[in-house]
Coordinates of C-alpha atoms in Angstrom, one line a residue:
M1 CA -32.7 167.8 39.7
A2 CA -32.2 171.2 41.3
K3 CA -32.9 170.4 44.9
K4 CA -31.4 167.7 47.1
L5 CA -33.7 166.2 49.7
G6 CA -32.4 166.7 53.2
I7 CA -31.7 163.5 55.1
G8 CA -31.8 163.0 58.9
V9 CA -30.9 159.9 60.8
I10 CA -32.3 158.5 64.0
G11 CA -30.0 155.9 65.6
C12 CA -26.3 156.5 65.5
G13 CA -25.1 153.0 66.2
N14 CA -22.8 150.7 64.3
I15 CA -24.5 150.8 61.0
S16 CA -24.9 154.6 60.8
A17 CA -21.3 155.1 59.7
A18 CA -22.0 153.2 56.5
Y19 CA -24.9 155.5 55.6
F20 CA -23.1 158.7 56.6
G21 CA -19.9 157.6 54.7
L22 CA -21.5 156.4 51.5
A23 CA -24.4 158.8 51.1
P24 CA -22.2 161.4 49.3
L25 CA -21.7 158.9 46.4
F26 CA -25.3 159.6 45.3
R27 CA -27.1 162.5 43.8
G28 CA -30.4 163.8 45.1
I29 CA -29.7 163.4 48.8
E30 CA -27.7 165.3 51.5
M31 CA -27.0 164.1 55.0
R32 CA -27.8 167.0 57.3
A33 CA -28.5 165.9 60.9
C34 CA -28.5 162.9 63.2
A35 CA -30.2 162.0 66.5
D36 CA -30.0 159.3 69.1
I37 CA -31.5 158.5 72.4
D38 CA -28.1 159.2 73.7
I39 CA -27.2 162.7 72.7
D40 CA -23.5 162.2 73.3
V41 CA -23.5 159.3 70.7
A42 CA -25.3 161.7 68.2
R43 CA -22.7 164.4 68.9
A44 CA -19.8 162.0 68.3
R45 CA -21.3 160.9 64.9
A46 CA -22.1 164.5 64.0
K47 CA -18.5 165.6 64.6
E48 CA -17.1 162.6 62.7
F49 CA -19.2 163.3 59.6
K50 CA -19.6 167.1 59.9
L51 CA -23.3 167.1 60.5
R52 CA -25.4 168.7 63.3
A53 CA -26.5 166.7 66.3
E54 CA -30.2 167.0 67.3
T55 CA -32.6 165.5 69.8
V56 CA -35.1 163.2 68.2
D57 CA -37.9 165.8 68.6
D58 CA -35.8 168.6 67.1
L59 CA -34.8 166.5 64.1
L60 CA -38.5 165.6 63.4
R61 CA -39.3 169.3 63.5
A62 CA -36.5 170.4 61.3
D63 CA -37.6 172.2 58.1
D64 CA -34.6 171.1 56.1
I65 CA -35.2 167.4 56.7
D66 CA -37.3 165.6 54.1
I67 CA -36.5 162.0 54.7
V68 CA -35.6 160.4 58.1
V69 CA -33.6 157.2 58.1
N70 CA -34.6 154.9 60.9
L71 CA -31.5 153.1 62.2
T72 CA -32.8 152.1 65.6
V73 CA -32.9 148.5 66.9
P74 CA -35.6 146.3 65.3
A75 CA -37.8 146.2 68.4
V76 CA -38.6 150.0 68.0
H77 CA -38.6 150.3 64.2
Y78 CA -42.4 150.5 64.1
E79 CA -42.7 153.1 66.9
V80 CA -39.9 155.3 65.5
S81 CA -41.2 155.1 61.9
R82 CA -44.7 156.0 63.1
Q83 CA -43.3 159.1 64.8
I84 CA -41.5 160.1 61.6
L85 CA -44.6 159.8 59.5
D86 CA -46.7 161.6 62.0
A87 CA -44.2 164.4 61.9
G88 CA -44.8 164.7 58.1
K89 CA -41.5 163.2 57.0
H90 CA -40.8 160.4 54.5
V91 CA -39.2 157.4 56.2
Y92 CA -36.5 155.0 55.1
S93 CA -36.0 152.1 57.5
E94 CA -33.2 149.7 58.2
K95 CA -34.2 146.1 58.0
P96 CA -36.3 144.5 59.1
F97 CA -38.9 147.1 58.2
V98 CA -41.3 146.1 61.0
L99 CA -41.8 143.0 63.1
S100 CA -45.4 142.2 62.0
V101 CA -47.7 142.7 59.1
K102 CA -50.1 144.6 61.3
E103 CA -47.4 147.2 62.1
G104 CA -46.5 147.6 58.5
L105 CA -50.2 148.0 57.4
D106 CA -50.6 150.7 60.0
L107 CA -47.6 152.6 58.7
A108 CA -48.8 152.2 55.2
K109 CA -52.1 153.7 56.1
R110 CA -50.5 156.7 57.8
A111 CA -48.2 157.3 54.9
V112 CA -51.1 157.3 52.3
K113 CA -53.1 159.6 54.5
K114 CA -50.2 162.2 54.5
G115 CA -49.0 161.6 51.0
L116 CA -45.6 160.3 52.2
R117 CA -43.2 157.6 51.1
I118 CA -41.9 154.6 53.0
G119 CA -38.8 152.7 51.9
S120 CA -36.7 150.1 53.6
A121 CA -33.3 148.3 53.4
P122 CA -31.8 146.1 52.3
D123 CA -30.8 147.6 49.0
T124 CA -28.0 145.1 48.2
F125 CA -30.2 143.5 45.5
L126 CA -29.5 146.7 43.5
G127 CA -25.9 145.6 43.4
G128 CA -24.2 144.8 40.1
A129 CA -24.0 141.1 40.7
H130 CA -27.7 140.7 41.6
Q131 CA -28.8 142.9 38.8
L132 CA -26.7 140.8 36.5
A133 CA -28.5 137.8 37.8
R134 CA -31.8 139.6 37.3
S135 CA -31.0 140.3 33.7
L136 CA -30.2 136.6 33.0
V137 CA -33.5 135.5 34.7
D138 CA -35.5 138.2 32.8
S139 CA -33.8 137.1 29.5
G140 CA -35.6 133.8 29.6
K141 CA -32.4 131.8 29.0
L142 CA -33.0 129.8 32.1
G143 CA -36.6 129.3 31.4
R144 CA -39.0 129.6 34.4
I145 CA -37.4 129.3 37.8
T146 CA -38.8 126.1 39.3
S147 CA -36.8 125.7 42.5
G148 CA -33.7 126.7 44.4
T149 CA -31.7 126.7 47.6
C150 CA -30.4 129.4 49.9
H151 CA -28.0 129.1 52.9
V152 CA -26.8 131.7 55.3
M153 CA -25.0 130.0 58.2
S154 CA -22.4 131.0 60.7
H155 CA -21.7 131.0 64.4
G156 CA -23.5 134.2 65.4
M157 CA -22.8 137.8 66.1
E158 CA -21.4 137.7 69.6
H159 CA -17.9 137.2 68.3
W160 CA -17.6 140.6 66.6
H161 CA -20.4 143.0 67.5
P162 CA -19.8 145.3 70.5
N163 CA -23.4 145.0 71.7
P164 CA -24.9 141.8 70.2
D165 CA -27.8 141.4 72.6
F166 CA -30.5 142.5 70.2
F167 CA -29.5 139.9 67.7
F168 CA -30.8 137.2 70.1
K169 CA -34.0 139.0 71.2
R170 CA -37.4 139.3 69.5
G171 CA -36.8 141.0 66.2
G172 CA -33.4 139.4 65.9
G173 CA -32.2 135.9 64.9
P174 CA -30.9 134.9 61.5
I175 CA -34.4 135.0 59.8
L176 CA -35.2 138.7 60.7
D177 CA -31.6 139.9 60.7
L178 CA -30.2 138.2 57.6
G179 CA -33.4 136.9 56.0
P180 CA -34.2 140.3 54.4
Y181 CA -31.2 140.1 52.1
Y182 CA -32.2 136.7 50.9
I183 CA -35.9 137.1 50.8
G184 CA -35.6 140.5 49.2
N185 CA -33.4 139.1 46.4
L186 CA -35.7 136.1 45.9
I187 CA -38.6 138.5 45.5
Q188 CA -36.8 140.6 42.9
L189 CA -35.6 137.5 41.0
I190 CA -38.7 135.3 41.2
G191 CA -41.6 137.4 42.6
P192 CA -43.9 137.2 45.6
V193 CA -44.3 134.2 47.9
K194 CA -47.5 132.2 48.3
Q195 CA -46.9 130.1 51.5
V196 CA -44.1 129.0 53.8
A197 CA -43.3 126.2 56.2
A198 CA -40.4 125.8 58.6
L199 CA -38.6 123.9 61.4
A200 CA -37.1 126.3 64.0
T201 CA -34.9 125.6 67.1
I202 CA -32.8 127.3 69.8
P203 CA -29.9 124.8 70.2
V204 CA -28.0 127.1 72.7
R205 CA -30.0 129.1 75.2
E206 CA -27.1 131.3 76.4
R207 CA -24.3 133.0 74.4
T208 CA -20.9 134.2 75.6
I209 CA -19.7 137.5 74.2
T210 CA -16.1 137.2 72.9
S211 CA -15.9 140.8 71.4
K212 CA -14.8 143.9 73.2
P213 CA -15.7 145.8 75.3
R214 CA -18.0 143.1 76.9
F215 CA -15.8 140.0 76.6
G216 CA -17.0 137.2 78.8
Q217 CA -20.6 138.5 79.4
K218 CA -23.5 136.0 79.0
I219 CA -26.6 136.9 77.0
P220 CA -29.9 134.9 76.8
V221 CA -31.2 133.6 73.5
D222 CA -35.0 134.4 73.1
T223 CA -35.5 133.7 69.4
P224 CA -34.8 130.7 67.1
T225 CA -31.2 130.6 65.8
T226 CA -31.5 127.6 63.4
I227 CA -34.3 127.6 60.9
H228 CA -35.0 125.3 57.9
A229 CA -37.7 126.8 55.7
L230 CA -39.6 126.1 52.5
L231 CA -41.0 128.8 50.3
E232 CA -43.6 128.3 47.6
F233 CA -43.8 131.2 45.2
H234 CA -46.8 132.3 43.2
N235 CA -45.0 131.3 40.0
G236 CA -44.8 127.7 41.3
A237 CA -41.2 127.7 42.4
A238 CA -40.2 125.9 45.6
V239 CA -37.1 127.2 47.4
S240 CA -35.5 125.9 50.6
F241 CA -33.9 128.5 52.9
N242 CA -31.6 127.4 55.7
A243 CA -30.5 130.1 58.2
S244 CA -28.4 129.4 61.3
W245 CA -26.1 130.9 63.9
D246 CA -25.2 127.5 65.2
V247 CA -22.8 126.4 62.4
W248 CA -19.0 126.8 62.5
Q249 CA -18.4 125.9 58.8
H250 CA -20.3 124.7 55.8
G251 CA -19.8 124.2 52.0
H252 CA -23.1 125.4 50.7
A253 CA -23.5 128.2 48.1
P254 CA -25.5 131.3 49.2
M255 CA -28.1 131.0 46.5
E256 CA -28.7 128.6 43.6
L257 CA -31.8 128.9 41.4
F258 CA -32.9 126.1 39.1
G259 CA -34.7 126.9 35.9
E260 CA -36.3 124.8 33.2
E261 CA -33.3 125.4 30.9
G262 CA -30.4 125.9 33.3
T263 CA -29.0 126.9 36.7
I264 CA -27.8 130.2 38.1
Y265 CA -25.4 130.5 41.1
V266 CA -26.0 133.9 42.8
P267 CA -23.4 135.4 45.2
D268 CA -24.1 136.3 48.8
P269 CA -27.1 138.7 48.8
N270 CA -25.6 140.4 51.9
F271 CA -23.2 142.1 49.5
F272 CA -23.6 144.2 46.3
G273 CA -21.0 142.4 44.3
G274 CA -19.6 139.0 43.5
T275 CA -19.4 136.5 40.7
V276 CA -22.5 135.2 38.9
R277 CA -22.2 131.7 37.4
Y278 CA -24.6 129.8 35.3
T279 CA -25.1 126.7 33.1
R280 CA -27.5 125.9 30.3
R281 CA -28.9 122.4 30.4
G282 CA -25.9 120.0 30.7
D283 CA -23.2 122.5 29.7
A284 CA -20.2 123.3 31.9
V285 CA -20.7 126.0 34.5
K286 CA -19.3 129.3 33.5
K287 CA -19.1 132.9 34.8
L288 CA -21.3 135.5 33.3
P289 CA -19.3 138.2 31.5
K290 CA -18.6 141.2 33.6
W291 CA -20.7 144.3 32.7
D292 CA -20.2 147.9 33.3
H293 CA -22.5 148.2 36.3
P294 CA -21.2 150.9 38.7
F295 CA -22.4 149.0 41.8
S296 CA -20.1 146.1 41.0
V297 CA -16.9 148.2 41.5
P298 CA -15.0 147.4 44.7
N299 CA -14.8 150.5 46.8
Q300 CA -14.3 149.4 50.4
K301 CA -11.7 147.4 52.4
H302 CA -13.1 144.4 54.2
A303 CA -11.6 141.5 56.2
I304 CA -12.2 139.2 53.2
G305 CA -10.8 141.7 50.7
M306 CA -12.0 144.7 48.7
L307 CA -15.8 144.8 48.4
A308 CA -18.4 146.7 46.4
N309 CA -20.5 148.6 49.0
Y310 CA -23.2 151.0 47.8
R311 CA -25.4 151.2 50.9
A312 CA -27.7 154.2 50.6
A313 CA -28.4 153.4 46.9
G314 CA -32.0 152.5 47.9
L315 CA -32.3 155.7 49.8
A316 CA -31.1 157.8 46.9
D317 CA -33.4 155.9 44.5
M318 CA -36.3 156.7 46.8
A319 CA -35.4 160.4 47.0
I320 CA -35.1 160.7 43.2
A321 CA -38.3 158.7 42.8
I322 CA -40.1 161.2 45.0
R323 CA -38.9 164.1 42.8
E324 CA -39.7 162.2 39.6
G325 CA -43.1 160.9 40.7
R326 CA -42.2 157.2 40.0
P327 CA -42.2 154.1 42.3
H328 CA -39.0 153.5 44.2
R329 CA -37.3 150.1 44.2
C330 CA -36.9 149.5 47.9
S331 CA -40.6 149.9 48.4
M332 CA -42.8 149.5 51.4
E333 CA -44.8 146.9 49.6
A334 CA -41.8 144.7 48.9
A335 CA -40.4 145.2 52.4
L336 CA -43.7 144.4 54.1
H337 CA -44.1 141.2 51.9
A338 CA -40.6 140.2 53.1
V339 CA -41.7 140.7 56.7
D340 CA -44.8 138.6 56.0
V341 CA -42.6 135.8 54.6
M342 CA -40.1 136.0 57.5
T343 CA -42.7 136.2 60.3
G344 CA -44.6 133.4 58.5
I345 CA -41.5 131.2 58.7
L346 CA -41.2 131.9 62.4
K347 CA -44.9 131.2 63.0
S348 CA -44.6 127.9 61.1
G349 CA -41.6 127.0 63.2
E350 CA -43.8 127.5 66.3
T351 CA -46.9 125.8 65.0
G352 CA -45.6 123.1 62.7
K353 CA -48.1 124.2 60.0
F354 CA -47.9 125.9 56.6
V355 CA -48.5 129.6 56.7
A356 CA -50.2 131.5 53.8
M357 CA -49.0 135.0 53.1
Q358 CA -51.3 137.9 53.9
T359 CA -49.6 140.3 51.4
T360 CA -48.1 140.4 47.9
C361 CA -46.1 142.8 45.9
E362 CA -44.7 143.6 42.5
R363 CA -41.1 142.8 41.6
P364 CA -39.1 146.0 41.9
A365 CA -38.0 147.5 38.7
A366 CA -34.6 146.3 37.5
L367 CA -31.7 148.7 38.0
G368 CA -29.6 148.4 34.8
V369 CA -26.2 150.1 34.1
K370 CA -27.8 153.3 32.8
E371 CA -30.2 153.6 35.7
A372 CA -27.5 152.9 38.3
K373 CA -25.1 155.5 36.9
A374 CA -28.0 158.0 37.0
L375 CA -28.1 157.6 40.8
L376 CA -24.5 158.6 41.3
A377 CA -23.4 162.1 42.1
K378 CA -20.5 161.7 39.6
T379 CA -20.9 159.2 36.7
K380 CA -18.2 156.6 36.8
K381 CA -16.5 155.6 33.6

């Protein structure tokens, strides 16, 4: 590939540092500019990562920007992505892609009309652990996946995030904030969802921020923070999904899938790495042998230890897919179907009724060792 696609970023908040810092790991892309509604924030990020700071309008007009990464807050994802497409740029959005199926279908129509691509995070399902799980599922050793459980539970974001307000507004909550990791991984492992049902509550109507610089401030809660959902997949599998920000501690595994011939224990889909365990029929549980997947290699310090973090892998795959004329893995179709599932869960929580999905999608192509290495700027041995 002779040419790198130029990347611009709109939204220079907390998550932007990960994109700027990790993008150089990958071939086919080059971070060139950033913009923010607050130009001083953009200038600070630009100085930190040796980019140029732009106004949003100037970035959208820039000739050297091919893909714009939308890192704004969820409430304006649709509006900003629409502006990006209307400016003739490909768009890659942070999750959740949009907040309604209607918004997503409108963006899809605009993209098709202009011959542009849409991609969306999360790309953690491309991590070595989750692709290892995918290879076991695809091997048929577990038989057809018939059921499963997922749990993502903690006590909220107000304890660590400097500005946690949006987590508790429309577009936030554990389903739309953390759900994309779990729903996205379920889609790649099992396939599309047929219908959902849920119970949803707001146990605490006001949160107290205990992080700096706003320690002690109160914020209202406008979206459910404890949700117990049921997902029926087109293959017949039934999976329960519990998501909460009202739990101090628990002992549940992040994801367990039960097949006709065995069980697989999948690590937290919020991360790229982790240990995959499985059992065949009544045999003892054992770890799957490690494989030489580059997105399993720890590369970043974290409070819980060294982690494998390859954020921007989905962006790089999209850029290379554009050049090669093939589908990209973090596709608009899969992201929109995940939004359909998540908004369906919230709707069911409000109405007490099952909600049928309006959309469907194909499972994204697996990302094996060879394909993952091909995304890296320098092949790892």
